[in-house]
């Protein structure tokens, strides 16, 4: 995106390209997105004033959840006030004392914090190292661990490489079945922008899909999309029912972005114009 920067030496204003922005597709300033936000403010105001399980659930949030669930090919989705809280909540809600969580060593800080709050055994495998993951799965499979969760990211934002979700899904099915979670499945990859798992052809084998609104949609918040049985568990997260709902303008921003992705499919091919080399977006 283009920004105006004041030169610290001359004091002049200069137009420069911002490569550190999360606003990947420029949706934050898209006319349709701004229209939907304006309309939502007129109808719902700027805030809700309550958590989603009490008085903070409106049809705009319901529509956003349904659209995101459809995008990810899941039964249902839940919205969170931040992507950090979504990651923190899902691990603490699903992993119990006798379970094992195997996660990529480069997983986001929010996931590491979530692991510290759970009583499950957690073990990191080397980044994108399928052989190391297979070894760990074999070890815990041999001792009849009740539940084994494998957690990885769709695109690792600091390195730019794509998680080997397809190979992990094959391993989980071969040795398990074990549950595969995917975090940060960016929405500009795959069919209709539905994410990394779609790009790699393994969406049905990802049990829990976590995403944020800060990257493609350029706003705040996050979501969990899962099968209905998983969703029922996720709905009991303290981080969900003790936190206020996302404001209507945020939900409208996401809905507007989803509209653009559907009506302007060339927006989703921005990565297609580049190369995906050695599973790294360049």
PDB file of N, CA and C in Angstrom, residues 9-65:
ATOM      1  N   UNK A   9      14.598  14.832   7.533  1.00  0.00           N
ATOM      2  CA  UNK A   9      15.697  15.772   7.273  1.00  0.00           C
ATOM      3  C   UNK A   9      15.216  17.042   6.570  1.00  0.00           C
ATOM      4  N   UNK A  10      14.313  16.878   5.601  1.00  0.00           N
ATOM      5  CA  UNK A  10      13.863  18.033   4.831  1.00  0.00           C
ATOM      6  C   UNK A  10      12.483  18.535   5.255  1.00  0.00           C
ATOM      7  N   UNK A  11      11.719  17.680   5.959  1.00  0.00           N
ATOM      8  CA  UNK A  11      10.370  18.056   6.347  1.00  0.00           C
ATOM      9  C   UNK A  11       9.359  17.920   5.230  1.00  0.00           C
ATOM     10  N   UNK A  12       9.788  17.475   4.062  1.00  0.00           N
ATOM     11  CA  UNK A  12       8.899  17.314   2.924  1.00  0.00           C
ATOM     12  C   UNK A  12       8.077  16.024   3.054  1.00  0.00           C
ATOM     13  N   UNK A  13       6.858  16.039   2.483  1.00  0.00           N
ATOM     14  CA  UNK A  13       6.008  14.854   2.452  1.00  0.00           C
ATOM     15  C   UNK A  13       6.295  14.071   1.178  1.00  0.00           C
ATOM     16  N   UNK A  14       6.455  12.764   1.317  1.00  0.00           N
ATOM     17  CA  UNK A  14       6.773  11.914   0.166  1.00  0.00           C
ATOM     18  C   UNK A  14       5.847  10.715   0.136  1.00  0.00           C
ATOM     19  N   UNK A  15       5.441  10.319  -1.055  1.00  0.00           N
ATOM     20  CA  UNK A  15       4.672   9.084  -1.215  1.00  0.00           C
ATOM     21  C   UNK A  15       5.638   7.907  -1.257  1.00  0.00           C
ATOM     22  N   UNK A  16       5.386   6.916  -0.406  1.00  0.00           N
ATOM     23  CA  UNK A  16       6.264   5.747  -0.348  1.00  0.00           C
ATOM     24  C   UNK A  16       5.425   4.484  -0.257  1.00  0.00           C
ATOM     25  N   UNK A  17       6.011   3.361  -0.655  1.00  0.00           N
ATOM     26  CA  UNK A  17       5.339   2.067  -0.557  1.00  0.00           C
ATOM     27  C   UNK A  17       5.598   1.471   0.821  1.00  0.00           C
ATOM     28  N   UNK A  18       4.527   1.021   1.475  1.00  0.00           N
ATOM     29  CA  UNK A  18       4.618   0.415   2.796  1.00  0.00           C
ATOM     30  C   UNK A  18       4.564  -1.109   2.657  1.00  0.00           C
ATOM     31  N   UNK A  19       5.669  -1.778   2.968  1.00  0.00           N
ATOM     32  CA  UNK A  19       5.729  -3.232   2.857  1.00  0.00           C
ATOM     33  C   UNK A  19       5.514  -3.923   4.201  1.00  0.00           C
ATOM     34  N   UNK A  20       5.358  -3.150   5.270  1.00  0.00           N
ATOM     35  CA  UNK A  20       5.150  -3.729   6.590  1.00  0.00           C
ATOM     36  C   UNK A  20       3.670  -3.781   6.970  1.00  0.00           C
ATOM     37  N   UNK A  21       2.807  -3.317   6.095  1.00  0.00           N
ATOM     38  CA  UNK A  21       1.380  -3.264   6.417  1.00  0.00           C
ATOM     39  C   UNK A  21       0.735  -4.640   6.297  1.00  0.00           C
ATOM     40  N   UNK A  22      -0.272  -4.888   7.150  1.00  0.00           N
ATOM     41  CA  UNK A  22      -1.079  -6.099   7.041  1.00  0.00           C
ATOM     42  C   UNK A  22      -2.167  -5.965   5.978  1.00  0.00           C
ATOM     43  N   UNK A  23      -2.355  -4.771   5.480  1.00  0.00           N
ATOM     44  CA  UNK A  23      -3.423  -4.509   4.517  1.00  0.00           C
ATOM     45  C   UNK A  23      -3.011  -5.014   3.133  1.00  0.00           C
ATOM     46  N   UNK A  24      -2.865  -6.333   3.014  1.00  0.00           N
ATOM     47  CA  UNK A  24      -2.277  -6.950   1.832  1.00  0.00           C
ATOM     48  C   UNK A  24      -2.954  -6.560   0.523  1.00  0.00           C
ATOM     49  N   UNK A  25      -4.270  -6.571   0.522  1.00  0.00           N
ATOM     50  CA  UNK A  25      -5.010  -6.340  -0.718  1.00  0.00           C
ATOM     51  C   UNK A  25      -5.640  -4.957  -0.789  1.00  0.00           C
ATOM     52  N   UNK A  26      -5.341  -4.111   0.191  1.00  0.00           N
ATOM     53  CA  UNK A  26      -5.887  -2.767   0.190  1.00  0.00           C
ATOM     54  C   UNK A  26      -7.375  -2.705   0.493  1.00  0.00           C
ATOM     55  N   UNK A  27      -7.909  -3.756   1.140  1.00  0.00           N
ATOM     56  CA  UNK A  27      -9.347  -3.802   1.397  1.00  0.00           C
ATOM     57  C   UNK A  27      -9.793  -2.762   2.423  1.00  0.00           C
ATOM     58  N   UNK A  28      -8.880  -2.305   3.276  1.00  0.00           N
ATOM     59  CA  UNK A  28      -9.265  -1.335   4.303  1.00  0.00           C
ATOM     60  C   UNK A  28      -9.791  -0.042   3.688  1.00  0.00           C
ATOM     61  N   UNK A  29      -9.373   0.251   2.471  1.00  0.00           N
ATOM     62  CA  UNK A  29      -9.792   1.486   1.810  1.00  0.00           C
ATOM     63  C   UNK A  29     -10.676   1.232   0.597  1.00  0.00           C
ATOM     64  N   UNK A  30     -11.140   0.007   0.440  1.00  0.00           N
ATOM     65  CA  UNK A  30     -11.976  -0.328  -0.709  1.00  0.00           C
ATOM     66  C   UNK A  30     -13.344   0.342  -0.560  1.00  0.00           C
ATOM     67  N   UNK A  31     -13.869   0.959  -1.611  1.00  0.00           N
ATOM     68  CA  UNK A  31     -15.158   1.670  -1.525  1.00  0.00           C
ATOM     69  C   UNK A  31     -16.301   0.800  -1.003  1.00  0.00           C
ATOM     70  N   UNK A  32     -16.358  -0.463  -1.437  1.00  0.00           N
ATOM     71  CA  UNK A  32     -17.457  -1.319  -0.998  1.00  0.00           C
ATOM     72  C   UNK A  32     -17.340  -1.629   0.494  1.00  0.00           C
ATOM     73  N   UNK A  33     -16.121  -1.861   0.970  1.00  0.00           N
ATOM     74  CA  UNK A  33     -15.920  -2.139   2.392  1.00  0.00           C
ATOM     75  C   UNK A  33     -16.339  -0.937   3.225  1.00  0.00           C
ATOM     76  N   UNK A  34     -15.931   0.263   2.800  1.00  0.00           N
ATOM     77  CA  UNK A  34     -16.303   1.472   3.542  1.00  0.00           C
ATOM     78  C   UNK A  34     -17.822   1.688   3.510  1.00  0.00           C
ATOM     79  N   UNK A  35     -18.441   1.329   2.420  1.00  0.00           N
ATOM     80  CA  UNK A  35     -19.901   1.454   2.326  1.00  0.00           C
ATOM     81  C   UNK A  35     -20.575   0.530   3.331  1.00  0.00           C
ATOM     82  N   UNK A  36     -20.116  -0.731   3.420  1.00  0.00           N
ATOM     83  CA  UNK A  36     -20.734  -1.680   4.339  1.00  0.00           C
ATOM     84  C   UNK A  36     -20.534  -1.246   5.784  1.00  0.00           C
ATOM     85  N   UNK A  37     -19.368  -0.691   6.087  1.00  0.00           N
ATOM     86  CA  UNK A  37     -19.103  -0.215   7.444  1.00  0.00           C
ATOM     87  C   UNK A  37     -20.031   0.953   7.781  1.00  0.00           C
ATOM     88  N   UNK A  38     -20.168   1.884   6.862  1.00  0.00           N
ATOM     89  CA  UNK A  38     -21.035   3.033   7.079  1.00  0.00           C
ATOM     90  C   UNK A  38     -22.480   2.596   7.301  1.00  0.00           C
ATOM     91  N   UNK A  39     -22.926   1.646   6.508  1.00  0.00           N
ATOM     92  CA  UNK A  39     -24.288   1.129   6.634  1.00  0.00           C
ATOM     93  C   UNK A  39     -24.483   0.433   7.972  1.00  0.00           C
ATOM     94  N   UNK A  40     -23.467  -0.329   8.416  1.00  0.00           N
ATOM     95  CA  UNK A  40     -23.560  -1.051   9.695  1.00  0.00           C
ATOM     96  C   UNK A  40     -23.622  -0.084  10.867  1.00  0.00           C
ATOM     97  N   UNK A  41     -22.854   0.990  10.795  1.00  0.00           N
ATOM     98  CA  UNK A  41     -22.877   1.993  11.870  1.00  0.00           C
ATOM     99  C   UNK A  41     -24.257   2.651  11.962  1.00  0.00           C
ATOM    100  N   UNK A  42     -24.840   2.955  10.816  1.00  0.00           N
ATOM    101  CA  UNK A  42     -26.171   3.565  10.807  1.00  0.00           C
ATOM    102  C   UNK A  42     -27.212   2.640  11.430  1.00  0.00           C
ATOM    103  N   UNK A  43     -27.066   1.333  11.185  1.00  0.00           N
ATOM    104  CA  UNK A  43     -28.077   0.382  11.649  1.00  0.00           C
ATOM    105  C   UNK A  43     -27.813  -0.122  13.062  1.00  0.00           C
ATOM    106  N   UNK A  44     -26.519  -0.390  13.404  1.00  0.00           N
ATOM    107  CA  UNK A  44     -26.207  -1.043  14.668  1.00  0.00           C
ATOM    108  C   UNK A  44     -25.406  -0.173  15.640  1.00  0.00           C
ATOM    109  N   UNK A  45     -24.889   0.971  15.181  1.00  0.00           N
ATOM    110  CA  UNK A  45     -24.033   1.783  16.033  1.00  0.00           C
ATOM    111  C   UNK A  45     -22.597   1.296  15.988  1.00  0.00           C
ATOM    112  N   UNK A  46     -21.775   1.830  16.896  1.00  0.00           N
ATOM    113  CA  UNK A  46     -20.339   1.523  16.879  1.00  0.00           C
ATOM    114  C   UNK A  46     -19.953   0.408  17.837  1.00  0.00           C
ATOM    115  N   UNK A  47     -20.832   0.011  18.739  1.00  0.00           N
ATOM    116  CA  UNK A  47     -20.513  -1.043  19.691  1.00  0.00           C
ATOM    117  C   UNK A  47     -21.755  -1.795  20.098  1.00  0.00           C
ATOM    118  N   UNK A  48     -21.553  -2.943  20.723  1.00  0.00           N
ATOM    119  CA  UNK A  48     -22.682  -3.792  21.118  1.00  0.00           C
ATOM    120  C   UNK A  48     -22.941  -3.687  22.622  1.00  0.00           C
ATOM    121  N   UNK A  49     -21.872  -3.746  23.422  1.00  0.00           N
ATOM    122  CA  UNK A  49     -22.050  -3.575  24.856  1.00  0.00           C
ATOM    123  C   UNK A  49     -22.279  -4.850  25.629  1.00  0.00           C
ATOM    124  N   UNK A  50     -21.734  -5.953  25.139  1.00  0.00           N
ATOM    125  CA  UNK A  50     -21.897  -7.204  25.874  1.00  0.00           C
ATOM    126  C   UNK A  50     -21.179  -8.355  25.208  1.00  0.00           C
ATOM    127  N   UNK A  51     -20.972  -9.461  25.940  1.00  0.00           N
ATOM    128  CA  UNK A  51     -20.351 -10.651  25.354  1.00  0.00           C
ATOM    129  C   UNK A  51     -21.336 -11.392  24.456  1.00  0.00           C
ATOM    130  N   UNK A  52     -20.851 -12.199  23.532  1.00  0.00           N
ATOM    131  CA  UNK A  52     -21.731 -12.836  22.549  1.00  0.00           C
ATOM    132  C   UNK A  52     -22.749 -13.799  23.141  1.00  0.00           C
ATOM    133  N   UNK A  53     -22.450 -14.435  24.263  1.00  0.00           N
ATOM    134  CA  UNK A  53     -23.385 -15.409  24.822  1.00  0.00           C
ATOM    135  C   UNK A  53     -24.443 -14.778  25.720  1.00  0.00           C
ATOM    136  N   UNK A  54     -24.383 -13.454  25.896  1.00  0.00           N
ATOM    137  CA  UNK A  54     -25.399 -12.777  26.703  1.00  0.00           C
ATOM    138  C   UNK A  54     -26.178 -11.802  25.825  1.00  0.00           C
ATOM    139  N   UNK A  55     -25.749 -10.547  25.788  1.00  0.00           N
ATOM    140  CA  UNK A  55     -26.493  -9.555  25.017  1.00  0.00           C
ATOM    141  C   UNK A  55     -25.692  -8.992  23.853  1.00  0.00           C
ATOM    142  N   UNK A  56     -24.614  -9.666  23.461  1.00  0.00           N
ATOM    143  CA  UNK A  56     -23.738  -9.112  22.440  1.00  0.00           C
ATOM    144  C   UNK A  56     -23.740  -9.863  21.132  1.00  0.00           C
ATOM    145  N   UNK A  57     -24.876 -10.439  20.770  1.00  0.00           N
ATOM    146  CA  UNK A  57     -24.950 -11.201  19.518  1.00  0.00           C
ATOM    147  C   UNK A  57     -26.030 -10.600  18.633  1.00  0.00           C
ATOM    148  N   UNK A  58     -25.650 -10.149  17.456  1.00  0.00           N
ATOM    149  CA  UNK A  58     -26.588  -9.531  16.519  1.00  0.00           C
ATOM    150  C   UNK A  58     -26.509 -10.256  15.181  1.00  0.00           C
ATOM    151  N   UNK A  59     -27.473  -9.976  14.314  1.00  0.00           N
ATOM    152  CA  UNK A  59     -27.539 -10.700  13.042  1.00  0.00           C
ATOM    153  C   UNK A  59     -26.316 -10.437  12.169  1.00  0.00           C
ATOM    154  N   UNK A  60     -25.673  -9.292  12.350  1.00  0.00           N
ATOM    155  CA  UNK A  60     -24.469  -8.982  11.573  1.00  0.00           C
ATOM    156  C   UNK A  60     -23.340  -9.943  11.924  1.00  0.00           C
ATOM    157  N   UNK A  61     -23.197 -10.262  13.212  1.00  0.00           N
ATOM    158  CA  UNK A  61     -22.183 -11.222  13.646  1.00  0.00           C
ATOM    159  C   UNK A  61     -22.550 -12.620  13.164  1.00  0.00           C
ATOM    160  N   UNK A  62     -23.822 -12.966  13.257  1.00  0.00           N
ATOM    161  CA  UNK A  62     -24.264 -14.269  12.761  1.00  0.00           C
ATOM    162  C   UNK A  62     -23.947 -14.424  11.275  1.00  0.00           C
ATOM    163  N   UNK A  63     -24.216 -13.393  10.498  1.00  0.00           N
ATOM    164  CA  UNK A  63     -23.922 -13.444   9.062  1.00  0.00           C
ATOM    165  C   UNK A  63     -22.430 -13.617   8.814  1.00  0.00           C
ATOM    166  N   UNK A  64     -21.607 -12.921   9.599  1.00  0.00           N
ATOM    167  CA  UNK A  64     -20.157 -13.033   9.435  1.00  0.00           C
ATOM    168  C   UNK A  64     -19.690 -14.448   9.746  1.00  0.00           C
ATOM    169  N   UNK A  65     -20.208 -15.024  10.822  1.00  0.00           N
ATOM    170  CA  UNK A  65     -19.833 -16.396  11.188  1.00  0.00           C
ATOM    171  C   UNK A  65     -20.242 -17.391  10.111  1.00  0.00           C
TER     172      UNK A  65
END
